[in-house]
């Protein structure tokens, strides 16, 4: 397939003025691609050259790309800067530059999708001295062979931001539209695809996390083929995410009810059968698990014989950074194959107190002297779910059954040797009420000062502290104990719920102290004045709108960071610049910050309708994707709660 074909479709996608037009155009592109090119097109239409979990970093900033455009076209650098600022898009400026180029290429090769993919993908492998020069040379070479329209999308692909309105939901709908013929109700936003077809594509993506494989399977084997796709150890599954509870009492009631108020829970491995009624006042005792919410790094542990992988919530492979956890998994997982969900938490080896996330996150970034940092901030992996046990995939199994298998799959410490607050409190063992003595036990769950994680007495792998409370008082006592122990709060989970990768679900809610910090995305920025004039010290923050897959600003941040933190943050943000206007820059919305604030105010100044009063920087949430940021709806909810 010639690259000009892909560029033409991208132009049509960019011009689409309705969801159905977007899906129809993308489906046509997918049908046009042959077997070799379909996987490439599926990723490249989003400005990527690999699925997200492969963590391919091209290492090409906007400044390097600008240099490549000048080298390939011979246009004046200042004129290019002007076009970039006026058009608000370096891709559009590249289109102008190629059209205005005074240079004539004697021999020009026709660009192909496969050839462009190969050369751009190879940029990630360039290392060491001279690698930046080689990147510029590669991009310039591609642009020298490109026509203006091809240049527009080449540059956007190199920068990883296509600006054509295509997200995961569009890919899903277009695959169903292009390749599946299934009876059922029409799916919203598609020309002809049905809801069963869309659901089949989404279910396949949940277990594979790879639309390349999903699209090829849908084309070749239809819905039956999609249903045969399964979890593959070594390839991460999207984590199931929790919504935020509007208070503990409401959270318990909502979780117990779940999405289907008349659902009957099938008998689990414990032999317990639970039926839910339509009576909103029916007790939730025995239906809901309360679990400590740790302030750490969500981690997914894959074990396949001696092979072990650790992936964060952002699907980053951090196996090398946590050797003690890998060793513990090899020693304590009792099955040949397992996929476990949990939270990595750092602990102070002297006090035994949990370490704040921003300090512990240093271990994610560490590449040298891993052992030294592991001794400074030892990690405990608190496990709370089991998604694969031997040959059985458990995504559709109820949580109650998955927890039983978690206990069978991992050799946890004897519950009688653990603090009361961390024991397995299954219904029937006790009523789940946390007494004052139990509160102290939960609070003392932290490590003693004379032992670090990893020894026989205090193992690196632990079952997350939990109970099945009998009433609201028990749940609230458990919550207080968790917060007093230095943890974030509690999770409440429906024991009958299945595991839904990549979804924020109502059957799992998190409850933390009110006015907790928000996770927000940097959308644009302004250089500071005075001694920080070279640093992006004024950052505009956006909350996520999942329906529009966009961000609405809620304020501007300019305090809370040290000079060193701001230097690192500026370096990261300057790689994401998509347009400049004097000292103002627009950014690709990729960096997530944790921000505290005094209150939320109503404000017509920002598109969200809200503004944070006195926002203050707490840290970078490198473990979160932009789509994991707090939503506009969450900001509105917190505003109403004040």
Short mmCIF file of C-alpha atoms in Angstrom, two decimals, residues 131-542:
data_model
loop_
_atom_site.label_atom_id
_atom_site.label_comp_id
_atom_site.label_asym_id
_atom_site.label_seq_id
_atom_site.Cartn_x
_atom_site.Cartn_y
_atom_site.Cartn_z
CA UNK A 131 21.65 8.97 17.65
CA UNK A 132 19.92 12.37 17.50
CA UNK A 133 21.67 13.19 14.23
CA UNK A 134 20.61 9.83 12.79
CA UNK A 135 17.00 10.49 13.81
CA UNK A 136 17.02 13.84 12.06
CA UNK A 137 18.59 12.24 8.99
CA UNK A 138 15.94 9.50 8.86
CA UNK A 139 13.01 11.88 9.21
CA UNK A 140 14.52 14.29 6.68
CA UNK A 141 14.97 11.42 4.23
CA UNK A 142 11.31 10.47 4.50
CA UNK A 143 10.20 14.08 4.05
CA UNK A 144 12.44 14.47 1.00
CA UNK A 145 10.40 11.74 -0.72
CA UNK A 146 7.03 13.02 0.52
CA UNK A 147 4.46 15.20 -1.18
CA UNK A 148 2.86 17.94 0.97
CA UNK A 149 -0.05 15.80 2.21
CA UNK A 150 2.23 12.88 3.06
CA UNK A 151 4.53 15.27 4.95
CA UNK A 152 1.61 16.44 7.11
CA UNK A 153 0.97 12.94 8.47
CA UNK A 154 4.58 11.75 8.48
CA UNK A 155 5.47 14.50 10.93
CA UNK A 156 2.43 13.79 13.07
CA UNK A 157 3.31 10.08 13.16
CA UNK A 158 6.87 10.85 14.22
CA UNK A 159 5.50 13.03 17.03
CA UNK A 160 2.87 10.42 17.94
CA UNK A 161 -0.19 12.66 17.65
CA UNK A 162 -2.28 12.36 14.46
CA UNK A 163 -5.07 14.88 15.24
CA UNK A 164 -7.62 13.01 13.10
CA UNK A 165 -10.15 12.26 15.85
CA UNK A 166 -9.51 8.51 16.07
CA UNK A 167 -9.48 6.86 19.50
CA UNK A 168 -9.84 3.30 20.76
CA UNK A 169 -13.62 3.54 20.49
CA UNK A 170 -13.40 4.58 16.84
CA UNK A 171 -11.04 1.71 16.03
CA UNK A 172 -13.41 -0.72 17.77
CA UNK A 173 -16.46 0.51 15.86
CA UNK A 174 -14.62 0.59 12.53
CA UNK A 175 -13.39 -3.00 12.89
CA UNK A 176 -16.97 -4.13 13.56
CA UNK A 177 -18.24 -2.00 10.66
CA UNK A 178 -15.60 -3.30 8.24
CA UNK A 179 -15.58 -7.02 8.93
CA UNK A 180 -18.48 -8.31 11.05
CA UNK A 181 -22.02 -9.19 10.03
CA UNK A 182 -24.06 -9.94 13.14
CA UNK A 183 -27.73 -9.66 13.95
CA UNK A 184 -28.84 -7.30 16.67
CA UNK A 185 -29.63 -3.73 17.56
CA UNK A 186 -27.69 -1.01 15.69
CA UNK A 187 -24.65 0.30 17.52
CA UNK A 188 -24.73 4.07 18.22
CA UNK A 189 -22.41 6.14 16.04
CA UNK A 190 -21.91 3.53 13.32
CA UNK A 191 -23.48 3.32 9.84
CA UNK A 192 -24.44 -0.38 9.88
CA UNK A 193 -22.56 -2.22 12.65
CA UNK A 194 -24.66 -3.91 15.33
CA UNK A 195 -24.13 -3.77 19.07
CA UNK A 196 -23.25 -7.50 19.30
CA UNK A 197 -20.52 -6.96 16.69
CA UNK A 198 -19.09 -3.97 18.56
CA UNK A 199 -19.24 -5.88 21.86
CA UNK A 200 -17.38 -8.83 20.31
CA UNK A 201 -14.57 -6.55 19.13
CA UNK A 202 -14.33 -4.86 22.51
CA UNK A 203 -14.25 -8.18 24.38
CA UNK A 204 -11.44 -9.40 22.12
CA UNK A 205 -9.45 -6.24 22.70
CA UNK A 206 -9.89 -6.57 26.46
CA UNK A 207 -8.08 -9.91 26.49
CA UNK A 208 -5.47 -9.16 23.79
CA UNK A 209 -4.82 -5.44 24.26
CA UNK A 210 -3.82 -5.41 20.58
CA UNK A 211 -6.11 -4.07 17.86
CA UNK A 212 -3.70 -5.40 15.21
CA UNK A 213 -4.59 -8.97 16.16
CA UNK A 214 -8.24 -8.12 16.74
CA UNK A 215 -8.68 -6.53 13.30
CA UNK A 216 -6.94 -9.38 11.49
CA UNK A 217 -8.98 -11.98 13.38
CA UNK A 218 -12.26 -10.17 12.71
CA UNK A 219 -11.49 -10.05 8.99
CA UNK A 220 -10.33 -13.65 8.69
CA UNK A 221 -12.46 -15.53 11.24
CA UNK A 222 -15.34 -13.26 12.22
CA UNK A 223 -17.05 -13.22 15.60
CA UNK A 224 -16.28 -16.90 16.29
CA UNK A 225 -12.57 -16.16 15.86
CA UNK A 226 -12.76 -13.16 18.16
CA UNK A 227 -14.36 -15.28 20.87
CA UNK A 228 -11.42 -17.70 20.71
CA UNK A 229 -8.86 -15.00 21.51
CA UNK A 230 -7.55 -15.23 25.05
CA UNK A 231 -5.13 -13.73 27.52
CA UNK A 232 -1.47 -14.37 26.68
CA UNK A 233 1.04 -14.37 29.51
CA UNK A 234 3.76 -11.81 28.89
CA UNK A 235 1.30 -9.47 27.18
CA UNK A 236 -0.48 -7.21 29.69
CA UNK A 237 -4.22 -6.91 30.05
CA UNK A 238 -5.74 -3.51 30.77
CA UNK A 239 -6.45 -3.12 34.47
CA UNK A 240 -10.03 -2.91 35.71
CA UNK A 241 -10.46 0.54 37.19
CA UNK A 242 -12.60 1.83 40.01
CA UNK A 243 -14.96 4.75 40.05
CA UNK A 244 -14.99 7.03 43.08
CA UNK A 245 -17.64 6.50 45.69
CA UNK A 246 -19.84 9.42 46.68
CA UNK A 247 -19.35 8.61 50.34
CA UNK A 248 -18.75 5.28 52.02
CA UNK A 249 -22.38 4.42 52.73
CA UNK A 250 -23.46 5.18 49.17
CA UNK A 251 -20.47 3.28 47.83
CA UNK A 252 -21.34 0.14 49.77
CA UNK A 253 -24.95 0.25 48.59
CA UNK A 254 -24.06 0.93 44.96
CA UNK A 255 -21.41 -1.77 44.81
CA UNK A 256 -23.76 -4.34 46.32
CA UNK A 257 -26.46 -3.47 43.82
CA UNK A 258 -24.08 -3.47 40.88
CA UNK A 259 -25.25 -2.70 37.36
CA UNK A 260 -28.01 -5.32 37.38
CA UNK A 261 -30.31 -5.07 40.36
CA UNK A 262 -31.97 -8.41 39.61
CA UNK A 263 -28.79 -10.40 38.95
CA UNK A 264 -28.44 -13.80 40.58
CA UNK A 265 -24.90 -14.73 41.53
CA UNK A 266 -23.97 -18.25 40.51
CA UNK A 267 -22.57 -20.58 43.13
CA UNK A 268 -18.85 -19.95 43.63
CA UNK A 269 -16.08 -22.19 44.89
CA UNK A 270 -17.04 -21.33 48.47
CA UNK A 271 -20.47 -22.80 47.88
CA UNK A 272 -22.08 -19.49 48.75
CA UNK A 273 -25.01 -18.41 46.62
CA UNK A 274 -26.12 -14.80 46.70
CA UNK A 275 -29.24 -13.43 45.04
CA UNK A 276 -29.83 -9.72 44.67
CA UNK A 277 -33.30 -8.27 44.79
CA UNK A 278 -34.79 -5.07 43.45
CA UNK A 279 -35.31 -3.83 47.00
CA UNK A 280 -32.96 -0.85 47.35
CA UNK A 281 -33.01 -1.23 51.14
CA UNK A 282 -31.86 -4.88 51.11
CA UNK A 283 -28.76 -5.46 53.26
CA UNK A 284 -25.39 -5.63 51.49
CA UNK A 285 -23.61 -7.62 54.19
CA UNK A 286 -21.91 -10.63 52.64
CA UNK A 287 -22.03 -9.13 49.17
CA UNK A 288 -19.25 -6.55 49.47
CA UNK A 289 -15.53 -6.85 50.15
CA UNK A 290 -13.73 -3.95 51.83
CA UNK A 291 -10.03 -3.76 51.01
CA UNK A 292 -7.22 -1.36 51.85
CA UNK A 293 -6.46 1.11 49.06
CA UNK A 294 -2.69 1.40 48.94
CA UNK A 295 -0.74 4.44 47.76
CA UNK A 296 1.56 2.65 45.39
CA UNK A 297 1.96 1.40 41.84
CA UNK A 298 -0.71 -0.86 40.35
CA UNK A 299 1.06 -3.92 39.02
CA UNK A 300 0.11 -6.95 37.00
CA UNK A 301 2.28 -10.02 37.61
CA UNK A 302 2.57 -12.68 34.89
CA UNK A 303 4.14 -16.02 35.79
CA UNK A 304 4.78 -18.69 33.16
CA UNK A 305 7.10 -21.31 34.63
CA UNK A 306 10.36 -19.52 35.40
CA UNK A 307 9.40 -16.53 33.26
CA UNK A 308 8.03 -13.59 35.23
CA UNK A 309 6.89 -10.18 33.99
CA UNK A 310 5.69 -7.14 35.91
CA UNK A 311 3.60 -4.48 34.15
CA UNK A 312 2.28 -1.22 35.53
CA UNK A 313 -1.19 0.17 34.94
CA UNK A 314 0.27 2.08 31.97
CA UNK A 315 1.48 -1.29 30.62
CA UNK A 316 5.14 -0.42 31.24
CA UNK A 317 7.38 -3.44 31.80
CA UNK A 318 9.09 -2.90 35.19
CA UNK A 319 10.35 -6.45 35.70
CA UNK A 320 13.98 -5.37 35.96
CA UNK A 321 13.22 -2.67 38.54
CA UNK A 322 11.75 -5.06 41.12
CA UNK A 323 14.02 -8.12 41.39
CA UNK A 324 12.84 -8.93 44.91
CA UNK A 325 9.22 -9.16 43.75
CA UNK A 326 10.20 -11.35 40.80
CA UNK A 327 12.09 -13.67 43.16
CA UNK A 328 9.12 -13.81 45.53
CA UNK A 329 6.75 -14.69 42.69
CA UNK A 330 9.03 -17.50 41.54
CA UNK A 331 9.19 -18.84 45.09
CA UNK A 332 5.59 -18.43 46.25
CA UNK A 333 3.37 -18.96 43.20
CA UNK A 334 2.34 -22.61 43.39
CA UNK A 335 0.99 -23.05 39.84
CA UNK A 336 2.88 -23.16 36.55
CA UNK A 337 0.91 -20.27 35.09
CA UNK A 338 -0.67 -17.28 36.80
CA UNK A 339 -1.74 -13.70 36.16
CA UNK A 340 -2.14 -11.72 39.36
CA UNK A 341 -3.31 -8.17 40.08
CA UNK A 342 -1.94 -6.12 42.93
CA UNK A 343 -0.25 -2.98 44.21
CA UNK A 344 3.44 -2.38 44.77
CA UNK A 345 4.00 -0.32 47.91
CA UNK A 346 7.27 1.07 49.20
CA UNK A 347 8.07 0.94 52.90
CA UNK A 348 10.61 2.78 55.01
CA UNK A 349 12.99 0.03 56.22
CA UNK A 350 13.54 1.79 59.55
CA UNK A 351 10.10 3.01 60.57
CA UNK A 352 8.09 0.47 58.62
CA UNK A 353 5.73 3.21 57.42
CA UNK A 354 4.47 3.21 53.82
CA UNK A 355 6.45 5.56 51.59
CA UNK A 356 4.52 8.26 49.65
CA UNK A 357 3.92 7.43 46.02
CA UNK A 358 6.12 10.24 44.68
CA UNK A 359 9.13 8.87 46.54
CA UNK A 360 8.40 5.25 45.73
CA UNK A 361 7.89 6.02 42.03
CA UNK A 362 11.66 6.58 41.76
CA UNK A 363 11.91 2.81 41.53
CA UNK A 364 9.86 2.79 38.32
CA UNK A 365 12.36 5.12 36.63
CA UNK A 366 15.51 3.52 38.03
CA UNK A 367 17.73 1.78 35.49
CA UNK A 368 21.07 1.78 37.31
CA UNK A 369 21.89 0.55 40.82
CA UNK A 370 18.50 -1.13 41.09
CA UNK A 371 19.67 -3.18 44.07
CA UNK A 372 20.76 -0.06 45.95
CA UNK A 373 17.43 1.67 45.54
CA UNK A 374 15.61 -1.58 46.41
CA UNK A 375 17.48 -1.63 49.73
CA UNK A 376 16.66 2.05 50.31
CA UNK A 377 12.95 1.63 49.46
CA UNK A 378 11.97 -2.05 49.75
CA UNK A 379 8.74 -3.04 48.03
CA UNK A 380 5.84 -5.22 49.09
CA UNK A 381 3.43 -6.53 46.48
CA UNK A 382 -0.09 -6.60 47.96
CA UNK A 383 -2.07 -8.97 45.73
CA UNK A 384 -5.84 -8.70 45.44
CA UNK A 385 -6.96 -10.58 42.32
CA UNK A 386 -6.22 -13.61 40.15
CA UNK A 387 -6.99 -13.47 36.42
CA UNK A 388 -5.30 -16.67 35.26
CA UNK A 389 -4.62 -19.85 37.23
CA UNK A 390 -2.88 -22.66 35.33
CA UNK A 391 -4.86 -23.05 32.08
CA UNK A 392 -7.98 -21.28 33.33
CA UNK A 393 -8.75 -17.66 32.39
CA UNK A 394 -10.89 -16.10 35.11
CA UNK A 395 -12.07 -12.77 33.69
CA UNK A 396 -15.68 -13.97 33.63
CA UNK A 397 -15.53 -15.61 37.06
CA UNK A 398 -17.03 -13.77 40.06
CA UNK A 399 -14.60 -12.03 42.39
CA UNK A 400 -15.44 -14.49 45.16
CA UNK A 401 -14.11 -17.34 43.02
CA UNK A 402 -11.08 -15.39 41.86
CA UNK A 403 -10.12 -14.67 45.47
CA UNK A 404 -10.37 -18.36 46.35
CA UNK A 405 -8.03 -19.14 43.48
CA UNK A 406 -5.69 -16.34 44.53
CA UNK A 407 -5.26 -18.05 47.90
CA UNK A 408 -4.67 -21.38 46.16
CA UNK A 409 -2.22 -19.91 43.66
CA UNK A 410 0.03 -17.99 46.06
CA UNK A 411 1.61 -19.35 49.24
CA UNK A 412 0.73 -16.40 51.46
CA UNK A 413 1.84 -16.33 55.10
CA UNK A 414 -0.30 -18.32 57.51
CA UNK A 415 -3.27 -16.05 58.35
CA UNK A 416 -2.82 -16.82 62.03
CA UNK A 417 0.62 -15.20 61.86
CA UNK A 418 -0.72 -12.01 60.28
CA UNK A 419 -2.34 -9.04 62.07
CA UNK A 420 -6.07 -9.45 62.51
CA UNK A 421 -6.78 -6.69 60.04
CA UNK A 422 -5.02 -8.60 57.25
CA UNK A 423 -6.58 -12.01 57.80
CA UNK A 424 -8.82 -13.73 55.30
CA UNK A 425 -12.22 -12.79 56.64
CA UNK A 426 -14.56 -14.85 54.50
CA UNK A 427 -18.27 -14.89 55.36
CA UNK A 428 -18.76 -17.49 58.06
CA UNK A 429 -15.27 -17.11 59.56
CA UNK A 430 -16.45 -14.08 61.51
CA UNK A 431 -18.92 -11.27 61.03
CA UNK A 432 -16.34 -8.95 59.52
CA UNK A 433 -16.71 -6.26 62.18
CA UNK A 434 -13.43 -4.48 62.92
CA UNK A 435 -13.19 -3.93 66.66
CA UNK A 436 -10.98 -1.31 68.33
CA UNK A 437 -8.36 -4.01 68.86
CA UNK A 438 -8.57 -4.87 65.17
CA UNK A 439 -8.07 -1.20 64.28
CA UNK A 440 -4.76 -1.24 66.07
CA UNK A 441 -3.82 -4.44 64.27
CA UNK A 442 -4.55 -2.92 60.89
CA UNK A 443 -2.61 0.19 61.85
CA UNK A 444 0.30 -2.02 62.88
CA UNK A 445 0.25 -3.83 59.55
CA UNK A 446 3.30 -1.78 58.55
CA UNK A 447 6.65 -3.51 58.82
CA UNK A 448 8.49 -3.57 62.15
CA UNK A 449 11.69 -1.52 62.32
CA UNK A 450 13.95 -4.55 62.62
CA UNK A 451 12.81 -6.33 59.47
CA UNK A 452 12.53 -5.39 55.82
CA UNK A 453 10.27 -6.96 53.21
CA UNK A 454 11.60 -10.17 51.82
CA UNK A 455 12.55 -12.16 54.92
CA UNK A 456 10.60 -15.18 56.14
CA UNK A 457 8.70 -13.24 58.76
CA UNK A 458 7.72 -10.35 56.49
CA UNK A 459 7.40 -11.66 52.94
CA UNK A 460 7.46 -9.48 49.85
CA UNK A 461 4.17 -10.99 48.63
CA UNK A 462 1.10 -10.38 50.77
CA UNK A 463 -2.63 -10.66 50.40
CA UNK A 464 -4.10 -7.15 50.44
CA UNK A 465 -5.69 -6.40 53.82
CA UNK A 466 -9.45 -6.94 53.65
CA UNK A 467 -12.64 -7.88 55.41
CA UNK A 468 -16.28 -8.57 54.59
CA UNK A 469 -18.02 -6.05 56.88
CA UNK A 470 -21.35 -6.87 58.42
CA UNK A 471 -22.58 -3.28 58.65
CA UNK A 472 -21.60 0.30 57.91
CA UNK A 473 -19.93 0.76 61.29
CA UNK A 474 -17.58 -2.13 60.58
CA UNK A 475 -16.76 -0.77 57.13
CA UNK A 476 -16.15 2.71 58.50
CA UNK A 477 -13.90 1.38 61.23
CA UNK A 478 -11.89 -0.57 58.67
CA UNK A 479 -11.62 2.60 56.56
CA UNK A 480 -10.37 4.69 59.48
CA UNK A 481 -7.78 2.07 60.36
CA UNK A 482 -6.50 2.02 56.78
CA UNK A 483 -6.14 5.81 56.65
CA UNK A 484 -4.47 5.94 60.08
CA UNK A 485 -1.98 3.33 58.89
CA UNK A 486 -0.88 5.74 56.16
CA UNK A 487 -2.85 4.25 53.27
CA UNK A 488 -5.13 6.13 50.88
CA UNK A 489 -8.48 4.70 51.94
CA UNK A 490 -10.50 1.64 51.00
CA UNK A 491 -11.81 -0.17 47.96
CA UNK A 492 -15.26 -1.70 48.07
CA UNK A 493 -15.93 -4.53 45.63
CA UNK A 494 -18.91 -6.61 44.62
CA UNK A 495 -18.04 -10.23 45.36
CA UNK A 496 -20.17 -11.37 42.41
CA UNK A 497 -18.55 -9.08 39.81
CA UNK A 498 -16.51 -10.27 36.85
CA UNK A 499 -13.23 -8.64 35.83
CA UNK A 500 -13.67 -6.02 33.10
CA UNK A 501 -10.27 -4.91 31.72
CA UNK A 502 -9.89 -1.23 30.94
CA UNK A 503 -13.27 -0.28 32.40
CA UNK A 504 -14.20 2.02 35.26
CA UNK A 505 -16.95 -0.04 36.80
CA UNK A 506 -19.62 0.57 39.40
CA UNK A 507 -19.05 -2.83 41.02
CA UNK A 508 -15.71 -1.58 42.35
CA UNK A 509 -15.47 1.84 44.00
CA UNK A 510 -12.74 3.67 45.89
CA UNK A 511 -13.34 5.83 48.92
CA UNK A 512 -10.74 8.32 50.12
CA UNK A 513 -10.84 11.40 52.35
CA UNK A 514 -12.82 14.25 50.81
CA UNK A 515 -11.01 16.90 48.78
CA UNK A 516 -8.38 14.40 47.83
CA UNK A 517 -5.86 15.46 45.17
CA UNK A 518 -6.88 15.35 41.53
CA UNK A 519 -4.98 13.72 38.68
CA UNK A 520 -5.07 16.19 35.76
CA UNK A 521 -3.43 16.49 32.33
CA UNK A 522 -1.22 19.37 31.18
CA UNK A 523 -2.87 20.79 28.04
CA UNK A 524 -0.81 23.96 27.45
CA UNK A 525 1.81 26.02 29.22
CA UNK A 526 3.57 29.39 29.45
CA UNK A 527 7.21 30.09 30.20
CA UNK A 528 7.81 31.74 33.56
CA UNK A 529 9.30 35.17 34.17
CA UNK A 530 12.54 36.10 35.94
CA UNK A 531 15.02 33.42 36.93
CA UNK A 532 12.70 30.66 35.74
CA UNK A 533 12.17 32.28 32.33
CA UNK A 534 13.51 29.21 30.50
CA UNK A 535 11.12 26.89 32.31
CA UNK A 536 7.46 26.09 31.67
CA UNK A 537 6.25 27.18 35.08
CA UNK A 538 2.61 28.02 34.28
CA UNK A 539 0.74 24.86 33.41
CA UNK A 540 -2.88 24.65 32.34
CA UNK A 541 -4.65 21.57 33.66
CA UNK A 542 -7.42 19.58 32.02
#
